[in-house]
CSV table of C-alpha atoms and ligand atoms in Angstrom, one decimal:
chain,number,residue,atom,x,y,z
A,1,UNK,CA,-13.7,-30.0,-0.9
A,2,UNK,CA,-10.5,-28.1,-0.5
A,3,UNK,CA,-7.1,-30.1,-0.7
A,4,UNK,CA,-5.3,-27.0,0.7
A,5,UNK,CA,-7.7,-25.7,2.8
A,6,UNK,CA,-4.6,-24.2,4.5
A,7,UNK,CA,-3.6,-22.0,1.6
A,8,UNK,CA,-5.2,-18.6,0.7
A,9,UNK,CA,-8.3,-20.3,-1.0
A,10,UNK,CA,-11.4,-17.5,-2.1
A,11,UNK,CA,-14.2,-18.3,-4.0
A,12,UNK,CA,-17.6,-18.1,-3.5
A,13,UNK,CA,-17.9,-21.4,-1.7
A,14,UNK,CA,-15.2,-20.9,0.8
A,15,UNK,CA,-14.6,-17.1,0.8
A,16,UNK,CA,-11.9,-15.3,2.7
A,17,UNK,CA,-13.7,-12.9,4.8
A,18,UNK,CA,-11.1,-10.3,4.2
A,19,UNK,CA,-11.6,-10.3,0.2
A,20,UNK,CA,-15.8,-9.1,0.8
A,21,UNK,CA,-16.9,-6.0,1.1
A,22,UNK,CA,-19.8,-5.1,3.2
A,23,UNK,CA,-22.1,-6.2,0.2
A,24,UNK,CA,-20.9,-9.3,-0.6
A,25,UNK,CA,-20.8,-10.1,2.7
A,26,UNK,CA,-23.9,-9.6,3.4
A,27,UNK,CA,-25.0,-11.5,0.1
A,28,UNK,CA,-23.2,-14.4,0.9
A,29,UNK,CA,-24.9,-14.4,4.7
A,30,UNK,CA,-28.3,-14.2,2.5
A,31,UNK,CA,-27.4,-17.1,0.1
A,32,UNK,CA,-26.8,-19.1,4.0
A,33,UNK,CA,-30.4,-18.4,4.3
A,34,UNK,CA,-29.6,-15.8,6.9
A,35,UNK,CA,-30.4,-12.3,7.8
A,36,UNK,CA,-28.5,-9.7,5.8
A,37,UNK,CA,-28.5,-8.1,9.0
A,38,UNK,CA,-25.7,-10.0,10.4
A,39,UNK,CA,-23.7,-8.3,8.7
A,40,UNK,CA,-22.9,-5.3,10.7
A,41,UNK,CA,-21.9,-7.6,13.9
A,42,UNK,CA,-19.6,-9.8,11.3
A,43,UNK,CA,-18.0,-6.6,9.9
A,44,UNK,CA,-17.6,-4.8,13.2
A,45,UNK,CA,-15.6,-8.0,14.2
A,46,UNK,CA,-13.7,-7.6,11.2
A,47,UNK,CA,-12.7,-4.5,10.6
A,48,UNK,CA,-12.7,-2.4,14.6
A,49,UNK,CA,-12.4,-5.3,17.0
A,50,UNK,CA,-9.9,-6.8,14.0
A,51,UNK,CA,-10.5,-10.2,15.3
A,52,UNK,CA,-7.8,-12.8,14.0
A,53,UNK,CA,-10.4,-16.1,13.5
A,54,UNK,CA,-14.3,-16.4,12.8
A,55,UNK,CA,-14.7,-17.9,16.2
A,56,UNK,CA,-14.0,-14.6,17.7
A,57,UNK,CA,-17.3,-12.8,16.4
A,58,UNK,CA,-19.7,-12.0,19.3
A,59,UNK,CA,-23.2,-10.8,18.9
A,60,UNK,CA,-24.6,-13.9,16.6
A,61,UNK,CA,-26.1,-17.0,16.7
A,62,UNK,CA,-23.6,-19.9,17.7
A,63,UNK,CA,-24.7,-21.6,14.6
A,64,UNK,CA,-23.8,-18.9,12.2
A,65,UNK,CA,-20.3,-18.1,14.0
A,66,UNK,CA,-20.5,-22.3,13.9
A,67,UNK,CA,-21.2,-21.4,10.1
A,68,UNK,CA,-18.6,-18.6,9.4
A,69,UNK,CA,-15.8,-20.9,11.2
A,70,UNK,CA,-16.3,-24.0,8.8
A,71,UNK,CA,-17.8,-22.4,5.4
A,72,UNK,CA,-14.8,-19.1,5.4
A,73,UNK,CA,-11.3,-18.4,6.0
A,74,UNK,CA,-9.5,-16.1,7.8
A,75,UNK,CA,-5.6,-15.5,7.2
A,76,UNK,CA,-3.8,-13.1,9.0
A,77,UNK,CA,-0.1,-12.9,7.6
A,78,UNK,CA,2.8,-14.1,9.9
A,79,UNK,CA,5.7,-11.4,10.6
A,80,UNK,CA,8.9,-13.0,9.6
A,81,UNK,CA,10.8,-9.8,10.5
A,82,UNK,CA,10.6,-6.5,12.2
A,83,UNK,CA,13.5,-3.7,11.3
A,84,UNK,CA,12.5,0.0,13.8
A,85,UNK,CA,14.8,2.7,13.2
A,86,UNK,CA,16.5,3.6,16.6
A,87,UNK,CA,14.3,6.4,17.6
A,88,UNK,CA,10.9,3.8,16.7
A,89,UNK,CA,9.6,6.4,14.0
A,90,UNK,CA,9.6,4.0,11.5
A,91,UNK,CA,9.1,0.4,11.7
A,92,UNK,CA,9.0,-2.1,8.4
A,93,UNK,CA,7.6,-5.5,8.5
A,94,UNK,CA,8.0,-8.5,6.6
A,95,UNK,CA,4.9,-10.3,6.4
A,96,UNK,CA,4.7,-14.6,4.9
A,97,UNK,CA,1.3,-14.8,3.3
A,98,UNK,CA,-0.2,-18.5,3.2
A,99,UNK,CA,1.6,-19.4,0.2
A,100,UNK,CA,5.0,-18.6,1.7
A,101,UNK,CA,5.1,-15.5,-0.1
A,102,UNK,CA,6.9,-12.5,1.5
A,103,UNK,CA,5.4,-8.5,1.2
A,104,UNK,CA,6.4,-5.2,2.7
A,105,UNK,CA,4.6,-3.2,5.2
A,106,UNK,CA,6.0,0.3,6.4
A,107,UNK,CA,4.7,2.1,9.6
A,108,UNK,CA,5.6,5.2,9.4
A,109,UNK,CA,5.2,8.3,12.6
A,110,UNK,CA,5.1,11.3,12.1
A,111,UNK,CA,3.8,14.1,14.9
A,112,UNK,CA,0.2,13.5,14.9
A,113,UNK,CA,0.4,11.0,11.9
A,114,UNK,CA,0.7,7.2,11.6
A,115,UNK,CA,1.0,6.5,8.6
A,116,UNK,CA,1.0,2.6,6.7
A,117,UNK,CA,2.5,2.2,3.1
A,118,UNK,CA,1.3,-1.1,1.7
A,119,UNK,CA,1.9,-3.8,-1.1
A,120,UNK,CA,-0.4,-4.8,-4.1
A,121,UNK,CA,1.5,-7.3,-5.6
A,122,UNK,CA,4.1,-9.6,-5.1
A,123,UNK,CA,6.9,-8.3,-7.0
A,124,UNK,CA,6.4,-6.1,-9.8
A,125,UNK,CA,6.3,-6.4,-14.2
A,126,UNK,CA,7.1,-2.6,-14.3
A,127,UNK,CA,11.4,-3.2,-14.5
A,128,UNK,CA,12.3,0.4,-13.3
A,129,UNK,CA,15.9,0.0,-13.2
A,130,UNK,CA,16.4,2.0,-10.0
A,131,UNK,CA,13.5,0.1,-8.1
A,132,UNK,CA,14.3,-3.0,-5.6
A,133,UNK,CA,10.7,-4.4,-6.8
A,134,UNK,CA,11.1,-3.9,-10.3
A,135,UNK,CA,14.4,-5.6,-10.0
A,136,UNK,CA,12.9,-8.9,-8.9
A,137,UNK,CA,10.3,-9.2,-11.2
A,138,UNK,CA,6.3,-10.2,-11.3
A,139,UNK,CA,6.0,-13.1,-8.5
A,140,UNK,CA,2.0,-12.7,-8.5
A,141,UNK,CA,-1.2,-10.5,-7.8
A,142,UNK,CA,-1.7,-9.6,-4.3
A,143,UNK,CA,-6.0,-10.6,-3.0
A,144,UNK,CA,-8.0,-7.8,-1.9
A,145,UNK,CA,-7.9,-9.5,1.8
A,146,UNK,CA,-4.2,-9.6,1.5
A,147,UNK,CA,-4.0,-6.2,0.6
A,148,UNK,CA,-6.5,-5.4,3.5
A,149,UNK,CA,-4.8,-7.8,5.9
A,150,UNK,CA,-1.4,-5.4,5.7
A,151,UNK,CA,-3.3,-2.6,6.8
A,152,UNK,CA,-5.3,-5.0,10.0
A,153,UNK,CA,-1.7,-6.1,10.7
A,154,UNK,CA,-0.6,-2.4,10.6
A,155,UNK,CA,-3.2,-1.6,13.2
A,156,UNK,CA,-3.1,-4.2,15.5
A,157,UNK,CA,0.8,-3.4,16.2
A,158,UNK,CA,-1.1,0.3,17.0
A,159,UNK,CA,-3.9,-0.4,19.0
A,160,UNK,CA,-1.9,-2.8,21.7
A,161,UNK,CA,0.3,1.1,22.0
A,162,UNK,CA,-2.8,2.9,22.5
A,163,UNK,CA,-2.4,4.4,18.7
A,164,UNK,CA,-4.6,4.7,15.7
A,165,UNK,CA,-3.8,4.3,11.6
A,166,UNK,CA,-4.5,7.8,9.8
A,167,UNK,CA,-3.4,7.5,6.8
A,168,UNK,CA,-2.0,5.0,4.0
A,169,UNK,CA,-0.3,4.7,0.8
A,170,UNK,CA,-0.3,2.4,-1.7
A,171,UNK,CA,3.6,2.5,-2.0
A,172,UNK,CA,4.9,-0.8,-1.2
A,173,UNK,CA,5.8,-3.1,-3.7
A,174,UNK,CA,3.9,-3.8,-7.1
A,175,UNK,CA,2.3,-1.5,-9.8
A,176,UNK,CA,-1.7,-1.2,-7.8
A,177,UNK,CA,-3.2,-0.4,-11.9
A,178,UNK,CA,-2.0,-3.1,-12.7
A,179,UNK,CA,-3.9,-5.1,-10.1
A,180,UNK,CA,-6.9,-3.1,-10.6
A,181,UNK,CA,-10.0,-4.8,-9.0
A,182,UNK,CA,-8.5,-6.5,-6.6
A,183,UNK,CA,-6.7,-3.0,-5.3
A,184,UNK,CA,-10.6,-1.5,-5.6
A,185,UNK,CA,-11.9,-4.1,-4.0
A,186,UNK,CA,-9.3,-3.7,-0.7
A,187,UNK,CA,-9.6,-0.2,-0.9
A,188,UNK,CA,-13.6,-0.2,-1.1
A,189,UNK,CA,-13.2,-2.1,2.5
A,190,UNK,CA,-11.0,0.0,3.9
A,191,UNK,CA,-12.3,3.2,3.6
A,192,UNK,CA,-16.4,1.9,4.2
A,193,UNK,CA,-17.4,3.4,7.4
A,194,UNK,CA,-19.2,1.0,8.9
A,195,UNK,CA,-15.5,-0.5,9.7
A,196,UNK,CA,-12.0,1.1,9.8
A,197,UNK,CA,-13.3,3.8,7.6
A,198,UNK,CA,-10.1,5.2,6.4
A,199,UNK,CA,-10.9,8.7,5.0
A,200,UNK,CA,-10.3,9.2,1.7
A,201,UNK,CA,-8.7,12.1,2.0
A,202,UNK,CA,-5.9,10.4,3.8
A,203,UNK,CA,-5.3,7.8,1.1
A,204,UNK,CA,-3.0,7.5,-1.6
A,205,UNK,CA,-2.6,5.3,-5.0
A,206,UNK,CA,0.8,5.9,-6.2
A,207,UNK,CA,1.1,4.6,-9.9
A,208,UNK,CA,3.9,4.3,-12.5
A,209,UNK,CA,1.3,6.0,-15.0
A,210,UNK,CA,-0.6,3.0,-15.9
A,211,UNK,CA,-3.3,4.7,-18.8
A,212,UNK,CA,-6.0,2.7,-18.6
A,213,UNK,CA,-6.3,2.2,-14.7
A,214,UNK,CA,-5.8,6.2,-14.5
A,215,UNK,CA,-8.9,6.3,-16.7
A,216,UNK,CA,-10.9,4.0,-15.0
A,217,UNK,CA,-9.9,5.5,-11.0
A,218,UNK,CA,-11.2,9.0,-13.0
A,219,UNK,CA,-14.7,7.3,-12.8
A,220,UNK,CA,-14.6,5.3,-9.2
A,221,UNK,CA,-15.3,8.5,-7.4
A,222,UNK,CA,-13.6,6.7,-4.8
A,223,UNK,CA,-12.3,10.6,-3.1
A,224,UNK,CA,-8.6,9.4,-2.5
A,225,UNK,CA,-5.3,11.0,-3.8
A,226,UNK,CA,-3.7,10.2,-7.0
A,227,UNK,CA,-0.2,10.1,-6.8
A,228,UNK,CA,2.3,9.4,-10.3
A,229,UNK,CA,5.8,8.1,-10.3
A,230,UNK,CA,7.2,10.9,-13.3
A,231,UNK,CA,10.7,10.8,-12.5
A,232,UNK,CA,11.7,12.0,-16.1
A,233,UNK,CA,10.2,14.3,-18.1
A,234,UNK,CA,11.0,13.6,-21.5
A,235,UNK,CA,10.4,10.4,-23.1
A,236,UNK,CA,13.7,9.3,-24.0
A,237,UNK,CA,14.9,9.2,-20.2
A,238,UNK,CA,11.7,8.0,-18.8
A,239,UNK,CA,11.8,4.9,-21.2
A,240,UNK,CA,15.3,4.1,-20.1
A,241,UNK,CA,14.4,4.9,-16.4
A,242,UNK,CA,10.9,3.1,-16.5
A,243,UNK,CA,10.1,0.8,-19.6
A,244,UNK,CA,6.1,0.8,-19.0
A,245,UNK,CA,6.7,4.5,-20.1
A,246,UNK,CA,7.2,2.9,-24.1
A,247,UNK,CA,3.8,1.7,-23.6
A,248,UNK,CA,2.4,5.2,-22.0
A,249,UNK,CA,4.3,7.6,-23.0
A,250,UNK,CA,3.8,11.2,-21.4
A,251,UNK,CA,1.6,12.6,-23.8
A,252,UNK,CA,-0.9,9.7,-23.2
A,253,UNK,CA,0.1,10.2,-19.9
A,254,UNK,CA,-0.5,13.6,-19.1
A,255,UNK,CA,-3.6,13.4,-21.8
A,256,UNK,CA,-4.9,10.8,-19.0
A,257,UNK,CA,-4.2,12.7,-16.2
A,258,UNK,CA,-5.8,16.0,-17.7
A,259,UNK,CA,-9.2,14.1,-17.5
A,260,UNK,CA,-9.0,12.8,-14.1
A,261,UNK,CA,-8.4,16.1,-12.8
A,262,UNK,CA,-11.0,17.6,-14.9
A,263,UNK,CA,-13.6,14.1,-13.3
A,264,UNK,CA,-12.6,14.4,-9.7
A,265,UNK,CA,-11.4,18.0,-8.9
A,266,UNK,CA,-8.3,16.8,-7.3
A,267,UNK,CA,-4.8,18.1,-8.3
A,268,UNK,CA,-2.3,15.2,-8.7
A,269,UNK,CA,1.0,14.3,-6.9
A,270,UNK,CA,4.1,13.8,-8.9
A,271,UNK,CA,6.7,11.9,-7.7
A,272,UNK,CA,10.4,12.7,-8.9
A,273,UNK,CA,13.1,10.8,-8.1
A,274,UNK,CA,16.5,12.8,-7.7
A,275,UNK,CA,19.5,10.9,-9.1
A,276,UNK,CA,22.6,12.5,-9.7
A,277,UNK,CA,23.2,13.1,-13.3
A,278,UNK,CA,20.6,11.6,-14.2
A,279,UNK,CA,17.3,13.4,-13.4
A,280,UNK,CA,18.4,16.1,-11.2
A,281,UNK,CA,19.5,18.1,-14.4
A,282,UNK,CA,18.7,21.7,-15.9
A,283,UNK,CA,17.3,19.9,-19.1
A,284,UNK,CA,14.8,17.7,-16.6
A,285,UNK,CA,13.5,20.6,-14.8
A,286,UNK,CA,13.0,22.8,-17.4
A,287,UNK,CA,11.2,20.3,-19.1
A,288,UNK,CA,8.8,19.0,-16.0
A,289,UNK,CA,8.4,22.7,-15.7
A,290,UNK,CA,6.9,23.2,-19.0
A,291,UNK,CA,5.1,19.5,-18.7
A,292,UNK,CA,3.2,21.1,-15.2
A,293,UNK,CA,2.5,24.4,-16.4
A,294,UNK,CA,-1.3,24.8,-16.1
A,295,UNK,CA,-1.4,21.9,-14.4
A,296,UNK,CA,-3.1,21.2,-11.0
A,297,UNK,CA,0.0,19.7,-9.7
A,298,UNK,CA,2.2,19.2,-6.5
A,299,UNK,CA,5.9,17.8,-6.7
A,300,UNK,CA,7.2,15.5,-4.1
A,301,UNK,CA,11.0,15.0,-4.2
A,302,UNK,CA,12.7,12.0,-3.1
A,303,UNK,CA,16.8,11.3,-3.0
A,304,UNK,CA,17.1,8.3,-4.6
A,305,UNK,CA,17.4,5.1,-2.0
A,306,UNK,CA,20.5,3.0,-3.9
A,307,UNK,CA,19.6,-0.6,-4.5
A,308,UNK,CA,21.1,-3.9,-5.8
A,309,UNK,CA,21.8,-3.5,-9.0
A,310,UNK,CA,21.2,0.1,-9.7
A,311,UNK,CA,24.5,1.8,-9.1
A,312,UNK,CA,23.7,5.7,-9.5
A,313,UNK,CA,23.4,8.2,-6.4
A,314,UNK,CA,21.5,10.2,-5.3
A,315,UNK,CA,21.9,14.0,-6.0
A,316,UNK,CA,23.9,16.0,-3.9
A,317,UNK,CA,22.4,19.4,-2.3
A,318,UNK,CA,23.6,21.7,-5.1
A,319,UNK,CA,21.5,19.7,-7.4
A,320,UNK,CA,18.8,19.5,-5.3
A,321,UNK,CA,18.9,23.3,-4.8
A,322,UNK,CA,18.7,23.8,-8.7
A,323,UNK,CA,16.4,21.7,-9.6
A,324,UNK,CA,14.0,23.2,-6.6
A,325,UNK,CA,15.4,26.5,-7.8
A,326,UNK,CA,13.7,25.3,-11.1
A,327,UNK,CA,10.3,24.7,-9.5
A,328,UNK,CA,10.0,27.6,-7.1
A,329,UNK,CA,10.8,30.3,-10.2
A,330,UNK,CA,8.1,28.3,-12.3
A,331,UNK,CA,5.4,28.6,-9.2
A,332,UNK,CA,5.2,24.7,-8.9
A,333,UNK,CA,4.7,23.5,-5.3
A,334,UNK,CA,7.1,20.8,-4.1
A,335,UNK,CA,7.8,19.2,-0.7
A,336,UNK,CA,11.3,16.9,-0.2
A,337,UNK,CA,10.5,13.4,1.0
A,338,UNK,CA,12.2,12.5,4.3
A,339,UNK,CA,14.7,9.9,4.0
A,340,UNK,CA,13.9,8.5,7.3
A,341,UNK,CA,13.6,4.8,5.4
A,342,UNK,CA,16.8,4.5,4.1
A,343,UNK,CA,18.2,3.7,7.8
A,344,UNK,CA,15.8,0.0,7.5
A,345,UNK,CA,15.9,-0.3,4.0
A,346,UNK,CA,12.4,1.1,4.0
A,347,UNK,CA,12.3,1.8,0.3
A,348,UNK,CA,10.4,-0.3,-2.2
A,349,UNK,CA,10.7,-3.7,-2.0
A,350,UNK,CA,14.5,-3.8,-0.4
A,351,UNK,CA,14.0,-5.8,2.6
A,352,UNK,CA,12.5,-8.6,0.5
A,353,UNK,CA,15.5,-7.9,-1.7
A,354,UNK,CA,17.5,-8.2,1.6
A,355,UNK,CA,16.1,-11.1,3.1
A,356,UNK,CA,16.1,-13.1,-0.6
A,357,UNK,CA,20.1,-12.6,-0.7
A,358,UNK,CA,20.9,-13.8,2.7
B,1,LIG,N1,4.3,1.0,-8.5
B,1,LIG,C1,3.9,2.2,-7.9
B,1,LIG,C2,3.9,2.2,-6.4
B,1,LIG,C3,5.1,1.6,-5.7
B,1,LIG,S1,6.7,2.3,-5.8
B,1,LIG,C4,4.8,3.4,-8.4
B,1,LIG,O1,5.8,3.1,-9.0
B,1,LIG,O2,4.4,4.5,-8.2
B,1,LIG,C5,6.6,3.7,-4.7
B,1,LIG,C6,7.6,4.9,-5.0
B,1,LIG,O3,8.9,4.5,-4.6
B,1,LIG,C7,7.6,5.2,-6.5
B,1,LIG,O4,7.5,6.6,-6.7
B,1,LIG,C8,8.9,4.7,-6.9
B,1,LIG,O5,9.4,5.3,-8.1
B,1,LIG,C9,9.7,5.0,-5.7
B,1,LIG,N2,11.0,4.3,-5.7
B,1,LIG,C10,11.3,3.0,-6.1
B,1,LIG,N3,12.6,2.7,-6.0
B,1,LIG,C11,13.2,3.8,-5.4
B,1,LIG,C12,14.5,4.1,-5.0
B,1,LIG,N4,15.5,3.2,-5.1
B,1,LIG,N5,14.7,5.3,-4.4
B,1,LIG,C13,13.7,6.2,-4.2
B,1,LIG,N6,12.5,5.9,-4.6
B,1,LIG,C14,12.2,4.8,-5.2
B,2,LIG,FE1,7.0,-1.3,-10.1
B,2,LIG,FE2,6.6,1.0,-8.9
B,2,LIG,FE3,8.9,-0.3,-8.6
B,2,LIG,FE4,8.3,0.7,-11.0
B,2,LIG,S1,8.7,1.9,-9.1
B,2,LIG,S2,9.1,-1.3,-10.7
B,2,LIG,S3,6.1,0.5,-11.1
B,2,LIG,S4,6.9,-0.9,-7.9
């Protein structure tokens, strides 16, 4: 019996549909004393035809939709609000989940790319001073079907415009290492085939350098990109930029990182944030240039986004031109993040920031 049957409640009794993956779901079916095969219709319903209650699934007996309508939930997030820049190439959506908690979802166009960037956790324990997330602190651990419902709400607003989701980033708000199974867990649905089968390829985990997750993705073989919020290079500024880098510093770091490259084949995307003054200087890029040598390793800039309390800026273009100066002499490959978001407070966690000061 469930006294708030209205909330997010999972467990095996009453599961959320959206926290199984294909297996579970089909174990669960089994332990209803039903076919395993039932499955593929459920999941079909779940995951292309992205059905928004249990009573929607067609293709089984009444009596097990009767079944998967009393003995599961379903919760698809409510939009509380909707920022598009003017010309509709970015959109970024504030979603209530059934606690009343708020997350960030991005939807992001380019040319033949739509693009999702997603939340694993409510708030964040990380404290990076320049981050809007890390500024409000650890709320709670997103569920794998609340992780997975961001990207279902993501392509519903497509599919009604005739569009499809190709890619997505784990980039929202929260540290995903540091909700490790249950971001494995959403990801494992995600990218199974026999739904919305997100290819791998197209998928990215960006972490703040999290040790042991790194270590334990190495092994997943899950195919998907790594990317790793460096922003500093040596330990002294990454500490003061990022605090979680006192607990893995860069050697560990990079130590990490050497091994997952070495497991999976893939090289690794850095991301560097450019603040004026601060990590846009000579002493920074020489040395990220001598942390990348030999190193399997792309560099993606991004100007920094100002929020709340953080009070730097970001660089200005003679900076930038040094410090890409730096990279192109030392052979490193680096692309500059569009700042497209900044218009609708797209970056990290700011339009929870926004909506929590009004
Ligand atoms: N916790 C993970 C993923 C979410 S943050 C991580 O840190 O990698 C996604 C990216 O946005 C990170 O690279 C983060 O450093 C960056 N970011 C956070 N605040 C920013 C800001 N104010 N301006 C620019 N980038 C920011
Ligand atoms: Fe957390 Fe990433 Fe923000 Fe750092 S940058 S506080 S790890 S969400």
């Amino acid at each position: 019996m469930h006294l708030f049957s209205d909330k997010y409640v999972s467990d095996m009794e009453r599961p959320n549909l959206h926290d199984l993956t294909y297996e579970r779901l089909e174990a669960l079916l089994v332990s209803w004393g039903q076919s395993p095969a039932h499955a593929r219709p459920t999941w079909l319903a779940l995951y292309r035809e992205l059905i928004t209650g249990a009573e929607q699934v067609t293709g089984l007996p009444d009596a097990l939709v009767r079944q998967l309508v009393t003995r599961t939930i379903l919760t698809v997030p409510r939009r509380l609000t909707l920022i598009e820049a003017p010309d509709g190439a970015t959109r970024k959506d504030l979603l209530e989940l059934a606690d009343g908690e708020t997350v960030e979802v991005v939807l992001l166009r380019y040319r033949q790319r739509r693009s999702a960037c997603i939340s694993t956790q409510v708030g964040c324990a990380c404290g990076c001073t320049f981050c809007a997330t890390g500024q409000m602190g650890f709320v709670r651990q997103l569920q794998p079907g609340e992780i997975v419902a961001q990207v279902l709400h993501v392509q519903r607003t497509m599919v009604v415009v005739g569009e499809q989701l190709t890619n997505l980033v784990l980039m929202g708000m929260g540290e995903p290492l540091l909700n490790y199974d249950n971001t494995l867990t959403a990801l494992q649905i995600l990218l199974d085939k026999r739904g919305l089968g997100l290819p791998p390829r197209r998928v990215t985990l960006s972490t703040v350098g999290i040790v042991p997750g790194i270590l334990r993705l190495a092994e997943e073989d899950l195919g998907i990109n790594l990317a790793v919020s460096l922003h500093a290079a040596t330990d002294a500024l990454r500490t003061r930029l990022m605090p979680i880098n006192a607990r893995h510093p860069l050697d560990a770091l990079f130590a990490a990182l050497m091994l997952y490259t070495e497991r999976t084949g893939r090289r690794v995307m850095f991301e560097w944030v450019l603040v004026d003054g601060v990590t846009d200087t000579p002493e920074q890029a020489a040395a990220l240039v001598e942390r990348l040598r030999g190193f399997p390793a792309h560099v993606n800039l991004i100007l920094l986004n100002p929020t709340g309390d953080y009070t730097a800026r970001p660089s200005p273009p003679g900076a930038v031109e040094a410090f890409t100066a730096a990279l192109d002499h030392a052979g490193i490959p680096h692309t500059m993040r569009q700042r497209r978001g900044n218009v609708i407070a797209a970056g990290c966690g700011q339009l929870r920031q926004r909506q929590n000061d009004l």
